CSV table of C-alpha atoms in Angstrom, one decimal:
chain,number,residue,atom,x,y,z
A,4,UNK,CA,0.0,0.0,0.0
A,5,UNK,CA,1.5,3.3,-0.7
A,6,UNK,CA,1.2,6.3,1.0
A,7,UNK,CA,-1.7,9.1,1.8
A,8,UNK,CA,-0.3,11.6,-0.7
A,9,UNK,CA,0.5,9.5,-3.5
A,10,UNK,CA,-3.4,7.9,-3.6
A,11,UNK,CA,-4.7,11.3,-3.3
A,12,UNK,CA,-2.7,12.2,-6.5
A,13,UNK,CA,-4.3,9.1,-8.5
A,14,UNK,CA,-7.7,10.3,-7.0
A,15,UNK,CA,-7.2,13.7,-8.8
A,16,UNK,CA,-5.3,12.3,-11.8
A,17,UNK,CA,-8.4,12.9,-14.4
A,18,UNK,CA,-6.6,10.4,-16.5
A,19,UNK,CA,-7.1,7.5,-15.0
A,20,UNK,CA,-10.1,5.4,-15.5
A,21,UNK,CA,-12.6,6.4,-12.3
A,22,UNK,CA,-12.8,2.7,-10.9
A,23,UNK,CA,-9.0,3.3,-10.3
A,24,UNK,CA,-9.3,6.7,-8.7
A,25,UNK,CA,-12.2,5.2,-6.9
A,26,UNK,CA,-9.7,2.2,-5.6
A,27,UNK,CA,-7.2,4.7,-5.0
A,28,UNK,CA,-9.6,6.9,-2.7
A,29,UNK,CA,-10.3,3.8,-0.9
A,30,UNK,CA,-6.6,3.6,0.1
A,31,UNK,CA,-6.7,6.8,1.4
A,32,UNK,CA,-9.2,6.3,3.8
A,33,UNK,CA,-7.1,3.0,4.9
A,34,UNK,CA,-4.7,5.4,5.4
A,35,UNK,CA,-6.5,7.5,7.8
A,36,UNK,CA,-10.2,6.4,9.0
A,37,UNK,CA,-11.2,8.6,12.6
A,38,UNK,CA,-14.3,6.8,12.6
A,39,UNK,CA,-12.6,2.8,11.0
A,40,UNK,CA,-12.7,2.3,7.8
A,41,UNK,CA,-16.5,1.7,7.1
A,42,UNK,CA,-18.2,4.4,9.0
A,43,UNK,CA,-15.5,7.1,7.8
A,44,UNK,CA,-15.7,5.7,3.8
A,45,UNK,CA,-19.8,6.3,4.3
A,46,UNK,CA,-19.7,9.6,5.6
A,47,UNK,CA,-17.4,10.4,2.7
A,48,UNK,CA,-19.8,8.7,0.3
A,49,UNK,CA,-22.7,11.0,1.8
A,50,UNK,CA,-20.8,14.4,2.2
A,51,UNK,CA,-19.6,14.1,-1.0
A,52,UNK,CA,-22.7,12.9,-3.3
A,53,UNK,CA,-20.7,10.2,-5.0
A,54,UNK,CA,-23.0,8.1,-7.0
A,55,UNK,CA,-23.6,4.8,-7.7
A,56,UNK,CA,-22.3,5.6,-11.3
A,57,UNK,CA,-19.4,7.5,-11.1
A,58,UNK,CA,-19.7,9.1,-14.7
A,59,UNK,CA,-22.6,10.9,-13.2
A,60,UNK,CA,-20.4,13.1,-10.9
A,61,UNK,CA,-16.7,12.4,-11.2
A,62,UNK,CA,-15.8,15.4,-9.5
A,63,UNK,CA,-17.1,13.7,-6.3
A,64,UNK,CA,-13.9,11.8,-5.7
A,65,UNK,CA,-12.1,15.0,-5.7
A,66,UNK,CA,-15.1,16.2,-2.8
A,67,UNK,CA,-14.0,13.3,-0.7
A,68,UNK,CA,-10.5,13.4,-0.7
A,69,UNK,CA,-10.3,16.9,0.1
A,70,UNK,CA,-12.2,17.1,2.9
A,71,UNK,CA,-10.4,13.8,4.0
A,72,UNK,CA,-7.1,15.3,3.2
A,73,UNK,CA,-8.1,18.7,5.4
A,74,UNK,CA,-9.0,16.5,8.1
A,75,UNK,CA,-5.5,14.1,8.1
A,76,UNK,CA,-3.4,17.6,7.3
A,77,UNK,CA,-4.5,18.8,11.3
A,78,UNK,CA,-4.3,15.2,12.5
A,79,UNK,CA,-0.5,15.2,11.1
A,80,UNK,CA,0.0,18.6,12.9
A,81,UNK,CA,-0.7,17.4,16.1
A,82,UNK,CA,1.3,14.2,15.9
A,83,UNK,CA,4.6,15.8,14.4
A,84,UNK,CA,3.9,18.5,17.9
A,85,UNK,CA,3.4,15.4,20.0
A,86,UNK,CA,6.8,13.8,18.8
A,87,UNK,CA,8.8,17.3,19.2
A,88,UNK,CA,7.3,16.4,23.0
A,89,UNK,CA,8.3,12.9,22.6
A,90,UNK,CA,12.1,13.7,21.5
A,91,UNK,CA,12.3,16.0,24.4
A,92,UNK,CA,10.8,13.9,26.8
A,93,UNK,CA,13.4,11.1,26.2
A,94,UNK,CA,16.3,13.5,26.3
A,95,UNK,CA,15.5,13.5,29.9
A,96,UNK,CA,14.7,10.3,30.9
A,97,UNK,CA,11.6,9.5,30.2
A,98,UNK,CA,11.7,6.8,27.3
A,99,UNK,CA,7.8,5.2,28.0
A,100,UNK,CA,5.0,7.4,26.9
A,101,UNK,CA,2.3,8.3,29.5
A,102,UNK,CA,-0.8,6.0,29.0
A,103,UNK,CA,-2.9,9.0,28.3
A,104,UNK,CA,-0.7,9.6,25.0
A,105,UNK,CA,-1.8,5.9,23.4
A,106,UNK,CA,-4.3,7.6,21.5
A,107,UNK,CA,-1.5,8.8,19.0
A,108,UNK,CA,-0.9,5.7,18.1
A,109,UNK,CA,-4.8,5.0,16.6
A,110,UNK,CA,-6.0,7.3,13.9
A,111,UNK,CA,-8.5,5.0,12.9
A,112,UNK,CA,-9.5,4.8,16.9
A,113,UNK,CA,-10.4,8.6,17.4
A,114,UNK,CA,-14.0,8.2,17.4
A,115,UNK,CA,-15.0,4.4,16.2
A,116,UNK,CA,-18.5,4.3,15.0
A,117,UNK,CA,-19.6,0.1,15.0
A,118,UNK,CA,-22.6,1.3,12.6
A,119,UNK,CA,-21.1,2.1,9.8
A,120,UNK,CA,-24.5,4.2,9.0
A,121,UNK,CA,-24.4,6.0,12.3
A,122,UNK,CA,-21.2,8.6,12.8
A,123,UNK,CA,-20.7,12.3,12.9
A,124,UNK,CA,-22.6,14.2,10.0
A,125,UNK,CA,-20.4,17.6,10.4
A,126,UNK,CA,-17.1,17.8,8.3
A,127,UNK,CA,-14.1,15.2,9.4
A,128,UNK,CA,-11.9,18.5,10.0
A,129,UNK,CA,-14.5,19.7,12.3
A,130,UNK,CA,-14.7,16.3,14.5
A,131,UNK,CA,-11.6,15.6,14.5
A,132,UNK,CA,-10.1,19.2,15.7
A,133,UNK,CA,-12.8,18.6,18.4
A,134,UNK,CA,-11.2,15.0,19.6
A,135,UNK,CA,-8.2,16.5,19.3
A,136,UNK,CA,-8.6,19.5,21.6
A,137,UNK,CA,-10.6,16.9,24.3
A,138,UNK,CA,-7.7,14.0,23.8
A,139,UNK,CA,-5.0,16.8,24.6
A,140,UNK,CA,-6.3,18.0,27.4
A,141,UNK,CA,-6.8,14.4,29.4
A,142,UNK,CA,-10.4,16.1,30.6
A,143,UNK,CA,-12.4,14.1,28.7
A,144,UNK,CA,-16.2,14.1,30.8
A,145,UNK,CA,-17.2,9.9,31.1
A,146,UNK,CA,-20.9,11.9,30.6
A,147,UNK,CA,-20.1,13.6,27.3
A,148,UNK,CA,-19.0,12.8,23.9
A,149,UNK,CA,-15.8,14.8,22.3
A,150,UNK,CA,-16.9,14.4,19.2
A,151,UNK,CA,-20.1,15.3,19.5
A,152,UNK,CA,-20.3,16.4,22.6
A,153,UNK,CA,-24.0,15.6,23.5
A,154,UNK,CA,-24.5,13.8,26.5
A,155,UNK,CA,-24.0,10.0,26.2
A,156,UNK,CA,-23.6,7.0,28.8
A,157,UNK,CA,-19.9,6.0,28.2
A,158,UNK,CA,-18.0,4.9,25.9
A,159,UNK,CA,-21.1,4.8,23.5
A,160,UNK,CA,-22.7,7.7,22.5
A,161,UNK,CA,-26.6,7.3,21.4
A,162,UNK,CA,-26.6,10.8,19.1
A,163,UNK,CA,-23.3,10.7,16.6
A,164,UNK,CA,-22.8,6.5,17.0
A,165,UNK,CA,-19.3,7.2,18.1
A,166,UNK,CA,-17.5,4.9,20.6
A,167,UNK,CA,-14.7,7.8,21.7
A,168,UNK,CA,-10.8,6.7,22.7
A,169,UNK,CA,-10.4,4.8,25.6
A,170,UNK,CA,-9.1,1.4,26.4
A,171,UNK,CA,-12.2,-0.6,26.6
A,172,UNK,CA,-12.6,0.5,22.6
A,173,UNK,CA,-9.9,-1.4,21.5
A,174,UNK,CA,-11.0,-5.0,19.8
A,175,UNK,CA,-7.8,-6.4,21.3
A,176,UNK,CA,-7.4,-4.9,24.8
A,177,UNK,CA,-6.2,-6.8,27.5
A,178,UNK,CA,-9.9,-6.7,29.3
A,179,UNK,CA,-11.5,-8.6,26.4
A,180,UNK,CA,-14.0,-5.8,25.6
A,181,UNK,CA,-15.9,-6.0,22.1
A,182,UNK,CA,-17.0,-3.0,20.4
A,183,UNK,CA,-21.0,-3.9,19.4
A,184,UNK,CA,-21.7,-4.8,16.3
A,185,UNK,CA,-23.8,-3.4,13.7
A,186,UNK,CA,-27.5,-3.4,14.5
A,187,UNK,CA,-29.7,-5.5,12.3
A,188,UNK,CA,-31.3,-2.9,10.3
A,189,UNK,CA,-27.9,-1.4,9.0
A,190,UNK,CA,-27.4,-1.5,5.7
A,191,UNK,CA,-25.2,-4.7,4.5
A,192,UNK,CA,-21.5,-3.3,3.6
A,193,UNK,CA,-21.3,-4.6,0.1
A,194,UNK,CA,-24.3,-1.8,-0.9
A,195,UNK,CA,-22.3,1.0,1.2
A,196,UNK,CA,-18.9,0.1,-0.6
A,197,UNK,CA,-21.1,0.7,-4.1
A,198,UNK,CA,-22.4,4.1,-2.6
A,199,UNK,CA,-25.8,2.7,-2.8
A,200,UNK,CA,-26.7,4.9,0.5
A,201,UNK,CA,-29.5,5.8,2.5
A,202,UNK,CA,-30.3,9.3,3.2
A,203,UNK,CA,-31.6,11.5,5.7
A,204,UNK,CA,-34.7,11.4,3.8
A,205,UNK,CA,-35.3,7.7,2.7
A,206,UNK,CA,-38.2,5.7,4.5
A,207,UNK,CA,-39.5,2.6,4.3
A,208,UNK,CA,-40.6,-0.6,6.6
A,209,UNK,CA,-39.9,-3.9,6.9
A,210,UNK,CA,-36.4,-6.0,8.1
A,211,UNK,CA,-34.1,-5.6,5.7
A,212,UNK,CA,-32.6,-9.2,6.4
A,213,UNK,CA,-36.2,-10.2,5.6
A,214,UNK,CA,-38.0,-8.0,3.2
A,215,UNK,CA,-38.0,-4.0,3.3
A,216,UNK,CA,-39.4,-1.5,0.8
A,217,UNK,CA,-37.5,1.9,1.0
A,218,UNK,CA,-38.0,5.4,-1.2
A,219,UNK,CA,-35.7,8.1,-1.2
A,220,UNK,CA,-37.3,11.0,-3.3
A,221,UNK,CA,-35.0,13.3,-5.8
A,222,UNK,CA,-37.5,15.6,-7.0
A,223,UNK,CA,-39.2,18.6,-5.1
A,224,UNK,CA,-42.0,17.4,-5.3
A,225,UNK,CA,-41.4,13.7,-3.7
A,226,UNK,CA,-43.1,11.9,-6.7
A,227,UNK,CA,-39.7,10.7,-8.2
A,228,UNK,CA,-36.8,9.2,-6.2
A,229,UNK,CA,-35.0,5.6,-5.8
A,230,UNK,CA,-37.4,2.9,-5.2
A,231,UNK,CA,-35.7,-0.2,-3.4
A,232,UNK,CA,-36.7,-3.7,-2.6
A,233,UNK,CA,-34.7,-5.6,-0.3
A,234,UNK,CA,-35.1,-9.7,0.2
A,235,UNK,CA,-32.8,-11.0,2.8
A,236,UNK,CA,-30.3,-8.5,2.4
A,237,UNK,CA,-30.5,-8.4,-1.2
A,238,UNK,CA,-30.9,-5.3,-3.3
A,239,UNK,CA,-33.2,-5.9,-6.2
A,240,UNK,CA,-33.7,-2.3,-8.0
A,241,UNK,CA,-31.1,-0.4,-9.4
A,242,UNK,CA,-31.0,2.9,-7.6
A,243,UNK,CA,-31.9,4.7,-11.0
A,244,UNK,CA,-34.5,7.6,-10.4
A,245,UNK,CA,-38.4,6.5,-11.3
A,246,UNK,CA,-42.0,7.4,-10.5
A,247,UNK,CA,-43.1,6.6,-7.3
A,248,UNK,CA,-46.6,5.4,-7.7
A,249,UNK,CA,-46.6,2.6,-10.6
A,250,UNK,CA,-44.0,0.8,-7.3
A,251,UNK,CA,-46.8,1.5,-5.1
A,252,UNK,CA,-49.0,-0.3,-7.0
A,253,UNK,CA,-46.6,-2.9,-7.8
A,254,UNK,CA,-46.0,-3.2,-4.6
A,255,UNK,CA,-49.6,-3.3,-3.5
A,256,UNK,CA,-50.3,-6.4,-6.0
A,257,UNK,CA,-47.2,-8.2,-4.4
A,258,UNK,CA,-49.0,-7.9,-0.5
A,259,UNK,CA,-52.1,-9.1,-1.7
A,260,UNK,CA,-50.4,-11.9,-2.7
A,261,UNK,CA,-48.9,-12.7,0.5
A,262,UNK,CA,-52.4,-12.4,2.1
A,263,UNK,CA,-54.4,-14.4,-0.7
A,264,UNK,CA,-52.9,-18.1,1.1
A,265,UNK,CA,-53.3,-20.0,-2.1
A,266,UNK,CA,-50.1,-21.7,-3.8
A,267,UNK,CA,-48.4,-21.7,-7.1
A,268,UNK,CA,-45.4,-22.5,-8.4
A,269,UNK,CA,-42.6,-20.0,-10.2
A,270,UNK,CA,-44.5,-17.3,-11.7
A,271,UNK,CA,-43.2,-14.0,-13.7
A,272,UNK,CA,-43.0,-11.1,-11.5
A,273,UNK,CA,-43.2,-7.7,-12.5
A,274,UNK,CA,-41.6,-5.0,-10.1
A,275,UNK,CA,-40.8,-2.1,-12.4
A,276,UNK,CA,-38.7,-0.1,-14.4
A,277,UNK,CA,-36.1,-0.2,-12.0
A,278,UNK,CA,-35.8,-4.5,-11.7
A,279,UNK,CA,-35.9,-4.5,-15.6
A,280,UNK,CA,-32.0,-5.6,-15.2
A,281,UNK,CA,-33.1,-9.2,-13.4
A,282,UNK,CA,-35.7,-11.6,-14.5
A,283,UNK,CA,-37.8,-12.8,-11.4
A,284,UNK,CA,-39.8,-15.5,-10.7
A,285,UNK,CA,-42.5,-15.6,-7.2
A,286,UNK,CA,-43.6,-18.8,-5.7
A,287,UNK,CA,-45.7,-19.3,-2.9
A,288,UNK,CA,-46.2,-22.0,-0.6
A,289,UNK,CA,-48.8,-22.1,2.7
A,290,UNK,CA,-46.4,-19.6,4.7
A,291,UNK,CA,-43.7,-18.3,2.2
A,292,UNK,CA,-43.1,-16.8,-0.8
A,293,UNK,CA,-40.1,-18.2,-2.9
A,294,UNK,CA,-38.2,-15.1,-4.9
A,295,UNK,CA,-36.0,-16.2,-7.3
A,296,UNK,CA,-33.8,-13.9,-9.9
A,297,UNK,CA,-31.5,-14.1,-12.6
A,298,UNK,CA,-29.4,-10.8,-13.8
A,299,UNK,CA,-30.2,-10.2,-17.6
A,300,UNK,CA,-27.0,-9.9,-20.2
A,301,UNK,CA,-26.1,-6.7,-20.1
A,302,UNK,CA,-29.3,-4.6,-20.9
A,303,UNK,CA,-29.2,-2.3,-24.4
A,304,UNK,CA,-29.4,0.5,-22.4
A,305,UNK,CA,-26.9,0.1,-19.3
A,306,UNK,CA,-25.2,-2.3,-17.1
A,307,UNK,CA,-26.6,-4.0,-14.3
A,308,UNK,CA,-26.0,-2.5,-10.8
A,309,UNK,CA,-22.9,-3.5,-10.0
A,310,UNK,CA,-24.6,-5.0,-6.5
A,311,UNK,CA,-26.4,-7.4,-9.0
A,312,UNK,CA,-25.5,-11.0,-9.2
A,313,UNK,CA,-23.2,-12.4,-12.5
A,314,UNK,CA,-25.3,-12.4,-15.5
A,315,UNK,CA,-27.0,-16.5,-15.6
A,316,UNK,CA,-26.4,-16.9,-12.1
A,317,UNK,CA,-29.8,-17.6,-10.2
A,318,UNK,CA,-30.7,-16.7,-6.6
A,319,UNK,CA,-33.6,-18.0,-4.5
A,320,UNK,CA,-34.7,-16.4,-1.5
A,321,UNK,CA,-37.1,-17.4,0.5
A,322,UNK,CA,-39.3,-15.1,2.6
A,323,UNK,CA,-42.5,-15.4,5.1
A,324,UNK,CA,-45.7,-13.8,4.1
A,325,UNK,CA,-46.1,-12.1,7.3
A,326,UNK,CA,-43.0,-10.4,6.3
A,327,UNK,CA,-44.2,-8.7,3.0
A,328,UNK,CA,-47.2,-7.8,4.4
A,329,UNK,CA,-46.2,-6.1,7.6
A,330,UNK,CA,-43.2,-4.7,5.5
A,331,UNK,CA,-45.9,-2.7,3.5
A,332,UNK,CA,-47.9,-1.7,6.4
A,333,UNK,CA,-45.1,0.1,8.1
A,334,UNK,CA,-44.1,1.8,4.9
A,335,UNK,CA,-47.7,2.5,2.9
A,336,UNK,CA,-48.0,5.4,5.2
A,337,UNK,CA,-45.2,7.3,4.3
A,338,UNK,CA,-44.7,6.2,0.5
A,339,UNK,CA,-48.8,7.6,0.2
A,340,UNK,CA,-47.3,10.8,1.9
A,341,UNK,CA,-45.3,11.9,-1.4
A,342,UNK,CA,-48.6,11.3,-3.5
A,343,UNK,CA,-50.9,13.5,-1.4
A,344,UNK,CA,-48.6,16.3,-0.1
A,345,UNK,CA,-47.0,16.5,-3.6
C-alpha cells in the first residue's frame, strides 16, 4: 500500500479510468479512518454525493478526498507537535509514553463508530479538531461525547454513534472488551462500498434481512426518487430515479399476494422499471413466498447495478408472508405521503 499523498494524487489524476481513482480513494481512507474504515468511507460517500455511477459526478472523488485530506493535514500537525514532545521527553529520561498519549498511536480509533451508518454528519476536520482538543487536554467528561459532545452513557454515545478513545474501545485490549456490532437494520457493507446509500430522507418498513421496501425521493416534489426492494439482504432495483406510484402499485399487487394463502409454483414477477436488469420468478407456498432472480446480459441500455449477481447466475430467496405484508404496512404510510402532499 503506498502512501496518503501519492493515492490522493491518483484520486485527482483525471486520467485514470474512475474505478482506479475510486480504488485509489479507498486507500486513502485506509490510510486514515477517525471513525474505522467503514463508518468514515460512508460519511465520505454522503458528504460528497458520490453516485452509484461515477460518470454521473466524477468530480465527487475530488469532494472526498479533500475534505479527507483537510482532516489528516491537522491530524498530522498534532502528531509531528506530539513527537517534538516525545524527543524531548526522552532526552531527559523518560523513554515510556504516558498512558494518556496511546491515543496517538490509533488514527482509525479517534471516534469508532460500530454502525457504519451512524457517525458524525459535520465535516471530518470539524470532529476531528474537536477530539483532538478533548484527547489533549486528558479532561475528557465519562458523561459527554468529544466528538459530538452531547450527552451519552460512556464509551457509546446514542446521538453521533461514536465509541470515543479509551481502552475498553480497543478489539484487542487486554480486558476482552468487544465494540457492538452493527445493529440489524444497518445496511449490509457490500451496498455502502457501491455508494448505494441511504439518506436522511429515505423511508420505508420492513427488516431488511427479511423484506424491506424503501423510497428516497429526488424531485421537489417527492413523486420521483429511488425505489428499493430488499429480500434478505439483497438489493433488487437499481437505484436509478423513477415514479413513485406505478411501485406503489406494484407493490400493493405483491402484498395481496402474500395475504391471498393460495399456492403456485414459479411465476413471472413484474416489479418495475427499476428490476428490468433481473428476471424474477415468485412462488408461494402455505407460509412463504419463494423469490428467485436471474441478472439479464447486459441490458441495451446500461449495465446491471454493480450490487447485481453475475449475468446467468440464479438466486432463491425465501421469505415469510407475514413479512411482506407487515413490510408494506409500516411503509404504505409514508410512501402515500409523497402522492398526497405532492
Amino acid at each position: 500500500m503506498s502512501s496518503f499523498p501519492a493515492q490522493a494524487g491518483r484520486v485527482r489524476n483525471v486520467g485514470l479510468p474512475l474505478h482506479h481513482r475510486l480504488l485509489a480513494l479507498r486507500e486513502c481512507v485506509l490510510h486514515f479512518a477517525p471513525y474505522g474504515f467503514r463508518a468514515t468511507w460512508h460519511h465520505l460517500v454522503l458528504r460528497a454525493g458520490i453516485p452509484v455511477s461515477l460518470e454521473s459526478d466524477p468530480d465527487s472523488l475530488l469532494r472526498a478526498v479533500a475534505e479527507l485530506e483537510d482532516a489528516r493535514r491537522l491530524w498530522l500537525a498534532e502528531v509531528q507537535a506530539f513527537s517534538v514532545r516525545r524527543r524531548k521527553d526522552k532526552a531527559v529520561g523518560r523513554r515510556r509514553p504516558g498512558d494518556d498519549d496511546a491515543w496517538y498511536a490509533w488514527p482509525q480509533w479517534l471516534a469508532f463508530c460500530p454502525d457504519p451508518e451512524h457517525h458524525p454528519t459535520e465535516p471530518l476536520v470539524t470532529v476531528v479538531a474537536r477530539l483532538i482538543d478533548a484527547y489533549r487536554s486528558g479532561e475528557v467528561p465519562a458523561d459527554r461525547c468529544p466528538a459530538c459532545e452531547r450527552t451519552r452513557l460512556p464509551p457509546h454515545c446514542p446521538h453521533c454513534g461514536a465509541r470515543s478513545w479509551d481502552r475498553s474501545a480497543y478489539p484487542w485490549n487486554a480486558s476482552g472488551d468487544r465494540p457492538p456490532v452493527p445493529p440489524r437494520a444497518s445496511l449490509p457493507w457490500p451496498l455502502i462500498w457501491q455508494r448505494a446509500v441511504r439518506r436522511d430522507t429515505t423511508v420505508g418498513g420492513g427488516d431488511i434481512w427479511e423484506f424491506r421496501a424503501e423510497y428516497t425521493p429526488t424531485s421537489n416534489d417527492g413523486r420521483f426518487g429511488i425505489f428499493q426492494l430488499y429480500v434478505r439482504g439483497n438489493a433488487l432495483g437499481d437505484a436509478t430515479t423513477t415514479a413513485l406510484y406505478p411501485h406503489i402499485q406494484d407493490l400493493q399487487t405483491l402484498v395481496a399476494i402474500a395475504e391471498w394463502r393460495s399456492t403456485h409454483g414459479p411465476k413471472p414477477l413484474i416489479l418495475g422499471d427499476t428490476f428490468d436488469h433481473l428476471t424474477i420468478t415468485l412462488e408461494t407456498t402455505e407460509q412463504d413466498m419463494v423469490f428467485a432472480f436471474t441478472t439479464r446480459p447486459k441490458r441495451a441500455w446500461g449495465e446491471p447495478p454493480p450490487w447485481a449477481p453475475p449475468p446467468g447466475r440464479r438466486m432463491r430467496l425465501i421469505v415469510r408472508r407475514a413479512e411482506v405484508i407487515s413490510a408494506w404496512r409500516e411503509a404504505e404510510p409514508e410512501l402515500r405521503r409523497f402522492l398526497t402532499h405532492a
